[in-house]
mmCIF file with all atom_site columns, C-alpha atoms in Angstrom:
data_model
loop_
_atom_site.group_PDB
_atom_site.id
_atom_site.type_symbol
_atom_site.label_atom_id
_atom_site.label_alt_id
_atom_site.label_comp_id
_atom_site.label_asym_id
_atom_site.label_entity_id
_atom_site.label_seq_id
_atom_site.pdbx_PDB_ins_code
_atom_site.Cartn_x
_atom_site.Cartn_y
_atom_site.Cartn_z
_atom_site.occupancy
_atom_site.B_iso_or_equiv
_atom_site.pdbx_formal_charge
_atom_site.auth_seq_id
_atom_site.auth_comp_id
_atom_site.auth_asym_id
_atom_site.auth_atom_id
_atom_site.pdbx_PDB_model_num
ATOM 1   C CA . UNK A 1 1   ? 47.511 -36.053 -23.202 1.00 0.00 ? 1   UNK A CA 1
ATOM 2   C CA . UNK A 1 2   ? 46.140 -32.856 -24.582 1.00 0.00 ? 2   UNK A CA 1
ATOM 3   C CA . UNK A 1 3   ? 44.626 -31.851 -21.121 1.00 0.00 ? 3   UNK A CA 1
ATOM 4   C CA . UNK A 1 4   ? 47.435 -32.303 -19.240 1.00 0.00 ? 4   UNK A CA 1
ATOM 5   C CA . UNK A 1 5   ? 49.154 -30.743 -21.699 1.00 0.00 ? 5   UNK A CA 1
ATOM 6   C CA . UNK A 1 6   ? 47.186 -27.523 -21.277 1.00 0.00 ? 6   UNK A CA 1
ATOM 7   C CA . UNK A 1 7   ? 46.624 -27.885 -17.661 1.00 0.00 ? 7   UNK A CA 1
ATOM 8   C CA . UNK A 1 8   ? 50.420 -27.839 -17.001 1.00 0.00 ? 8   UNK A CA 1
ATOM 9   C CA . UNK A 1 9   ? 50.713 -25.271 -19.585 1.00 0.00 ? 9   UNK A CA 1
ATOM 10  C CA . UNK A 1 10  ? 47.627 -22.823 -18.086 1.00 0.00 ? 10  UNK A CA 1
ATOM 11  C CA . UNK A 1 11  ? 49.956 -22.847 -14.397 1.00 0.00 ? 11  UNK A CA 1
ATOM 12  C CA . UNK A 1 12  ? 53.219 -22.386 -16.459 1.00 0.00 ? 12  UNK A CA 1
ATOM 13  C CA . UNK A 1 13  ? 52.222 -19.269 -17.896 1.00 0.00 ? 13  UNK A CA 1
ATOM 14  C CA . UNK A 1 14  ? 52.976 -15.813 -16.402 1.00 0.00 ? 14  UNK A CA 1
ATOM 15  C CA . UNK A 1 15  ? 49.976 -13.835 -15.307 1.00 0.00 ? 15  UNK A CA 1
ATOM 16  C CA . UNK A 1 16  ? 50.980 -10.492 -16.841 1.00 0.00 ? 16  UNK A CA 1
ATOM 17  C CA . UNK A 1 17  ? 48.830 -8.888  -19.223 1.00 0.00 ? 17  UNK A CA 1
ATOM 18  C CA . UNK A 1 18  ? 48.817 -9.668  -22.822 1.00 0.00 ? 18  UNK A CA 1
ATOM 19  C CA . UNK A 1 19  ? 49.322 -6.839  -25.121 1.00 0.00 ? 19  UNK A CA 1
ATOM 20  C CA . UNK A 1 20  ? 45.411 -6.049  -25.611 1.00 0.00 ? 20  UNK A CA 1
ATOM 21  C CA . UNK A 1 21  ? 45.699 -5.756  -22.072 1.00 0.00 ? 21  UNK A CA 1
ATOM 22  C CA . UNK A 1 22  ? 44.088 -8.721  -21.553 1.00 0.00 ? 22  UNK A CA 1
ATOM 23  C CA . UNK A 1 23  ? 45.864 -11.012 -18.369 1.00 0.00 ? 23  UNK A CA 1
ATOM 24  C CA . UNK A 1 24  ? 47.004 -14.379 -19.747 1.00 0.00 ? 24  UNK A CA 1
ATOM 25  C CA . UNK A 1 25  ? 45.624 -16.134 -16.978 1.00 0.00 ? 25  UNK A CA 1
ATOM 26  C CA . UNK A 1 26  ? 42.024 -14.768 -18.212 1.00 0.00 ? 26  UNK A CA 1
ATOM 27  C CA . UNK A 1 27  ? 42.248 -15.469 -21.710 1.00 0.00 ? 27  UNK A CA 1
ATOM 28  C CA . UNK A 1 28  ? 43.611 -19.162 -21.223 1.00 0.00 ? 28  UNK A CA 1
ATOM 29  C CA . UNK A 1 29  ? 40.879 -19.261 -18.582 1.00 0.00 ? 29  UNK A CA 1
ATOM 30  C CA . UNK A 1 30  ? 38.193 -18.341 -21.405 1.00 0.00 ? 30  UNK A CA 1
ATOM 31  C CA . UNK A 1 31  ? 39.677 -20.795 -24.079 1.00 0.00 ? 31  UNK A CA 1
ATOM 32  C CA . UNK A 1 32  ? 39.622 -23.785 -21.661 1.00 0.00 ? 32  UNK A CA 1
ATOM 33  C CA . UNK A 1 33  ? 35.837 -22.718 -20.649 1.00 0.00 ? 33  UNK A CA 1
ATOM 34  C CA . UNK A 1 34  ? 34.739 -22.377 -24.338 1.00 0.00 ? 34  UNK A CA 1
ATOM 35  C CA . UNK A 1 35  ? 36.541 -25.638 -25.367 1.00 0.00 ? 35  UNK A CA 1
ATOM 36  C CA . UNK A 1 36  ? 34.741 -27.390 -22.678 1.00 0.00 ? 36  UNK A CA 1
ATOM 37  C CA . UNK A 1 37  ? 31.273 -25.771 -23.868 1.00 0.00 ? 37  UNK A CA 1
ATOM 38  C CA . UNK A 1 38  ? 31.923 -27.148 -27.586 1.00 0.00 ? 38  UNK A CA 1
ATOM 39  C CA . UNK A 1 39  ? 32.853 -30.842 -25.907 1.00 0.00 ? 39  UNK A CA 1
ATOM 40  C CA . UNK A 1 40  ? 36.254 -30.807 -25.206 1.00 0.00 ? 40  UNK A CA 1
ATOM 41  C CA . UNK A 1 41  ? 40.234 -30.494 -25.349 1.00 0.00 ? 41  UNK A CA 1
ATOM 42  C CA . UNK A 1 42  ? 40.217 -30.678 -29.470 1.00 0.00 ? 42  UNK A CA 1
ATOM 43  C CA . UNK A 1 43  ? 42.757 -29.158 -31.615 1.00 0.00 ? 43  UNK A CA 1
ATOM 44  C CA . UNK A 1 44  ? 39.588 -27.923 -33.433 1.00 0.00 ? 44  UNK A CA 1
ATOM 45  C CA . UNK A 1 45  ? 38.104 -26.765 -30.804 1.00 0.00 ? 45  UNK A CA 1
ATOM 46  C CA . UNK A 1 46  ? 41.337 -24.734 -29.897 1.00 0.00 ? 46  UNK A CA 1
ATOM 47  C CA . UNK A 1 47  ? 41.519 -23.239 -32.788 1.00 0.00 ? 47  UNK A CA 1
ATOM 48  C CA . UNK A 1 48  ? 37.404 -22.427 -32.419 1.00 0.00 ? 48  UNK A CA 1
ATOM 49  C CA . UNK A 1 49  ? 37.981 -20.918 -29.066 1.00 0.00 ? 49  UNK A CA 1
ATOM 50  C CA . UNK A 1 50  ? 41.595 -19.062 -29.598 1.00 0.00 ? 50  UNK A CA 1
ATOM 51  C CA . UNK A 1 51  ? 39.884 -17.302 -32.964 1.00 0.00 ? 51  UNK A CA 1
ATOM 52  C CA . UNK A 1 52  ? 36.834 -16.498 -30.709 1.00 0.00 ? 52  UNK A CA 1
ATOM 53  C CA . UNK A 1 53  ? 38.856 -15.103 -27.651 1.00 0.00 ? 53  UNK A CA 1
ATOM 54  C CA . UNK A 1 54  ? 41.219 -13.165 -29.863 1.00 0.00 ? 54  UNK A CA 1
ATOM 55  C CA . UNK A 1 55  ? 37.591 -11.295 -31.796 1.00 0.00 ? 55  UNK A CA 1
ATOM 56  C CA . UNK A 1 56  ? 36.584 -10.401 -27.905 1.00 0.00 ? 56  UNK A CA 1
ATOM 57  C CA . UNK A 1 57  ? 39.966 -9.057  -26.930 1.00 0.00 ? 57  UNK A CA 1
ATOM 58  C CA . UNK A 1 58  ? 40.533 -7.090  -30.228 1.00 0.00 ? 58  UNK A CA 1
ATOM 59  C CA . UNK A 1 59  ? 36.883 -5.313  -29.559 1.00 0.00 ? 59  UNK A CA 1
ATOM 60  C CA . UNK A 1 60  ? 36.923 -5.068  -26.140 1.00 0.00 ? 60  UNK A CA 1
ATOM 61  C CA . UNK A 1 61  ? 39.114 -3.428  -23.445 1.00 0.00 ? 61  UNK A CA 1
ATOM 62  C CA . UNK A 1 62  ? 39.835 -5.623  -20.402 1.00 0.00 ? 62  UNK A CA 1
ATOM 63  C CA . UNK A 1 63  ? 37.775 -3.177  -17.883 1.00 0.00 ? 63  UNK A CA 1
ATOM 64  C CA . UNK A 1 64  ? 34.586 -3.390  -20.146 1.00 0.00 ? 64  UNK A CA 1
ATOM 65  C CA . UNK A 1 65  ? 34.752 -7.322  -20.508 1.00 0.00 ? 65  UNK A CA 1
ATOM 66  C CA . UNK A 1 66  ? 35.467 -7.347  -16.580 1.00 0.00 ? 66  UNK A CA 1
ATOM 67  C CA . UNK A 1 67  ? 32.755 -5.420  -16.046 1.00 0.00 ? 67  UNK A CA 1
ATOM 68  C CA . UNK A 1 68  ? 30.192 -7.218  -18.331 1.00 0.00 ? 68  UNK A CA 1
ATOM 69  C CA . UNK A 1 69  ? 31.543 -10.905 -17.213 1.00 0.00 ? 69  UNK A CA 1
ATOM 70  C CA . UNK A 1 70  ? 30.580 -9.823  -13.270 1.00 0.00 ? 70  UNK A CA 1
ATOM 71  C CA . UNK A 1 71  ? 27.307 -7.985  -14.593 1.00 0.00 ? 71  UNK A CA 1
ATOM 72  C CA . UNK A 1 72  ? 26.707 -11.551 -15.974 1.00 0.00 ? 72  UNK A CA 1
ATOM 73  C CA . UNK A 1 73  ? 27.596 -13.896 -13.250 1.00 0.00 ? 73  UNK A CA 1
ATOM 74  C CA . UNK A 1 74  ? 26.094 -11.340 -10.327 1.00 0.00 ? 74  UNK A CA 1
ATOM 75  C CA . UNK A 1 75  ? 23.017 -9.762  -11.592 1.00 0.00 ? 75  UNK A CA 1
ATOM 76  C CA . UNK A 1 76  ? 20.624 -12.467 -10.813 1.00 0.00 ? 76  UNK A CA 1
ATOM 77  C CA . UNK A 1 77  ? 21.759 -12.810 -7.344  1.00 0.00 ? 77  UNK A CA 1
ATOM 78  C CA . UNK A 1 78  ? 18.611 -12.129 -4.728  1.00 0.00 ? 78  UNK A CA 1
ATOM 79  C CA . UNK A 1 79  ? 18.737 -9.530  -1.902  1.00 0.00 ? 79  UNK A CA 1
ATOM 80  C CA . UNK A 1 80  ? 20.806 -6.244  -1.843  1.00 0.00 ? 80  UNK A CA 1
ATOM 81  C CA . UNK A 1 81  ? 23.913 -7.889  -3.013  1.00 0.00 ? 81  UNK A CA 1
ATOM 82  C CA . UNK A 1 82  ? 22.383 -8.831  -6.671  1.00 0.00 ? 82  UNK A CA 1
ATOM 83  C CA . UNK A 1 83  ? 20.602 -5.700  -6.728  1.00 0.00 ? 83  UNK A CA 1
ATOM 84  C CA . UNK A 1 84  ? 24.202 -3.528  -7.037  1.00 0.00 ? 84  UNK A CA 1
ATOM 85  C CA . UNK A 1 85  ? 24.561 -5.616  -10.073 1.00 0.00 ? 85  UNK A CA 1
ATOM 86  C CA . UNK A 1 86  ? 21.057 -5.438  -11.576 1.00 0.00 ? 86  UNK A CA 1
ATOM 87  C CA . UNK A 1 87  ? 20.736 -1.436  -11.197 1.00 0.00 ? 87  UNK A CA 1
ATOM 88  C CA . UNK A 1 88  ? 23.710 -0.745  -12.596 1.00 0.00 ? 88  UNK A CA 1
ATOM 89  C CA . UNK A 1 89  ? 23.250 0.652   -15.631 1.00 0.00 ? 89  UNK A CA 1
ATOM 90  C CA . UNK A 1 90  ? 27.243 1.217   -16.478 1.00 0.00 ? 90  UNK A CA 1
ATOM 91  C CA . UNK A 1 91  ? 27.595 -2.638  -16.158 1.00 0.00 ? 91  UNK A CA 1
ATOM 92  C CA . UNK A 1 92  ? 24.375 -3.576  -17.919 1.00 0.00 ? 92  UNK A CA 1
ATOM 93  C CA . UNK A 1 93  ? 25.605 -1.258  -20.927 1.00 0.00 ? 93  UNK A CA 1
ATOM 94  C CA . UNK A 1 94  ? 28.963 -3.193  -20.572 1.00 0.00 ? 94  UNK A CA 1
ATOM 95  C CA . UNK A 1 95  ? 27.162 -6.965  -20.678 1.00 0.00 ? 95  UNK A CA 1
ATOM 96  C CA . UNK A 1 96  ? 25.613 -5.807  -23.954 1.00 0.00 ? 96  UNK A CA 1
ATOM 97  C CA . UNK A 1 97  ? 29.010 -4.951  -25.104 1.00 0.00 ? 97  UNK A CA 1
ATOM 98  C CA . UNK A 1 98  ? 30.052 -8.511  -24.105 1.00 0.00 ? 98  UNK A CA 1
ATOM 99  C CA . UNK A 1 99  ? 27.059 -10.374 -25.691 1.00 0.00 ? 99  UNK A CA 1
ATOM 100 C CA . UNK A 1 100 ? 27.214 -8.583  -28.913 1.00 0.00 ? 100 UNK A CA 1
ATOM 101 C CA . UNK A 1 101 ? 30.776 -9.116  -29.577 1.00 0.00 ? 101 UNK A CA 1
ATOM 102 C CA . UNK A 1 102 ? 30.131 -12.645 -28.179 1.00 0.00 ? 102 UNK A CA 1
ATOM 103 C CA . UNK A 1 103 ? 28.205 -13.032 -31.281 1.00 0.00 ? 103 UNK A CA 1
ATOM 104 C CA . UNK A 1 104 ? 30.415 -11.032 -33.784 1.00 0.00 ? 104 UNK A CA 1
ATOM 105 C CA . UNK A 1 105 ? 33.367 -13.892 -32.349 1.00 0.00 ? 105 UNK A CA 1
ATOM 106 C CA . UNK A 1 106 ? 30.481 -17.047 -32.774 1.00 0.00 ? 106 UNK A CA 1
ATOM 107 C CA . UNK A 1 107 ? 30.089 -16.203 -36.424 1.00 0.00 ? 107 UNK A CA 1
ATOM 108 C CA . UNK A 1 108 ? 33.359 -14.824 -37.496 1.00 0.00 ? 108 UNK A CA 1
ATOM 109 C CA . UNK A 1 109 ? 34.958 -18.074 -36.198 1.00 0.00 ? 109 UNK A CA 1
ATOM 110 C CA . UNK A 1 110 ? 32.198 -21.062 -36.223 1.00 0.00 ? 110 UNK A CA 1
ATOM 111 C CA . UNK A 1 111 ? 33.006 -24.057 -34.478 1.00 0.00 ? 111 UNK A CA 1
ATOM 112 C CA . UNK A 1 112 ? 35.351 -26.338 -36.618 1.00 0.00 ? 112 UNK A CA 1
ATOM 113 C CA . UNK A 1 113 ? 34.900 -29.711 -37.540 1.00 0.00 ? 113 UNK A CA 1
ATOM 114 C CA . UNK A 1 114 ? 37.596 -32.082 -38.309 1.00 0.00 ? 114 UNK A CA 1
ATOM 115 C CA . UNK A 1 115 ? 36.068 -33.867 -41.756 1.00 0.00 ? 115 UNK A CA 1
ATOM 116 C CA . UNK A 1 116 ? 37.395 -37.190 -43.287 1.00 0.00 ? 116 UNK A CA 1
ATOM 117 C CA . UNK A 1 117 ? 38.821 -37.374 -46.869 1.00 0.00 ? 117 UNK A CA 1
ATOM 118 C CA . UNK A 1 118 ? 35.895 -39.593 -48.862 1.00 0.00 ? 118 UNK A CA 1
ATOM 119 C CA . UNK A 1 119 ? 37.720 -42.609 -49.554 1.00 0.00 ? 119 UNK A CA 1
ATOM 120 C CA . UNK A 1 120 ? 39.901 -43.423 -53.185 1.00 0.00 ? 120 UNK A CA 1
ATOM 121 C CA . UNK A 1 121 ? 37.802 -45.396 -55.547 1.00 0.00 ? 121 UNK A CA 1
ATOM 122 C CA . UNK A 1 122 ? 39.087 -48.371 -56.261 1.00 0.00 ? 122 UNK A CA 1
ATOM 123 C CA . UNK A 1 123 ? 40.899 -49.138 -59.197 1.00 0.00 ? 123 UNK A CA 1
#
């Protein structure tokens, strides 16, 4: 239920930018991505991923983790193409914007896991 849940709420939501100046589409587009990389639609995981995304859009401006997100995906692309990405010094710069706040977000907000009370002694 919880994935359908967010799928129908990811295409309900309006695609203007947040108020970091981040588009809505993109940040529930990084939540569902990190969610997945941690194993899965989890209320823990939500909260994991939402604490993580909100780090990277309270450090970054939307151009710079643009910039660093294409600098990742396109840089090791052969020929020409990939080679706009991998001299690019501007975007480079940007990616290790991205990575190091990456990491600032992984340790401010570790991945959460839901622990069971020990059980009551009997009496």
């Amino acid at each position: 239920m919880f994935k359908a849940t967010t799928i129908i709420l990811a295409l309900a939501l309006p695609t203007v930018a947040a108020a970091a100046g981040f588009p809505t589409v993109e940040t529930v587009r990084q939540v569902v991505g990190c969610m997945a990389q941690l194993g899965g639609q989890t209320e823990e995981n939500l909260l994991t991923c939402a604490c993580r995304q909100d780090v990277i859009e309270a450090e970054l401006s939307f151009n710079v983790f643009e910039q660093g997100s294409l600098q990742e995906r396109y840089n090791k692309m052969p020929g020409k193409r990939g080679g706009l990405f991998r001299d690019d010094d501007v975007s480079k710069d940007q990616l290790e914007q991205l990575e190091a706040v990456r990491k600032q977000a992984d340790t401010m907000c570790p991945a959460v896991k839901r622990v069971a009370a020990p059980p009551r002694p009997a009496n």
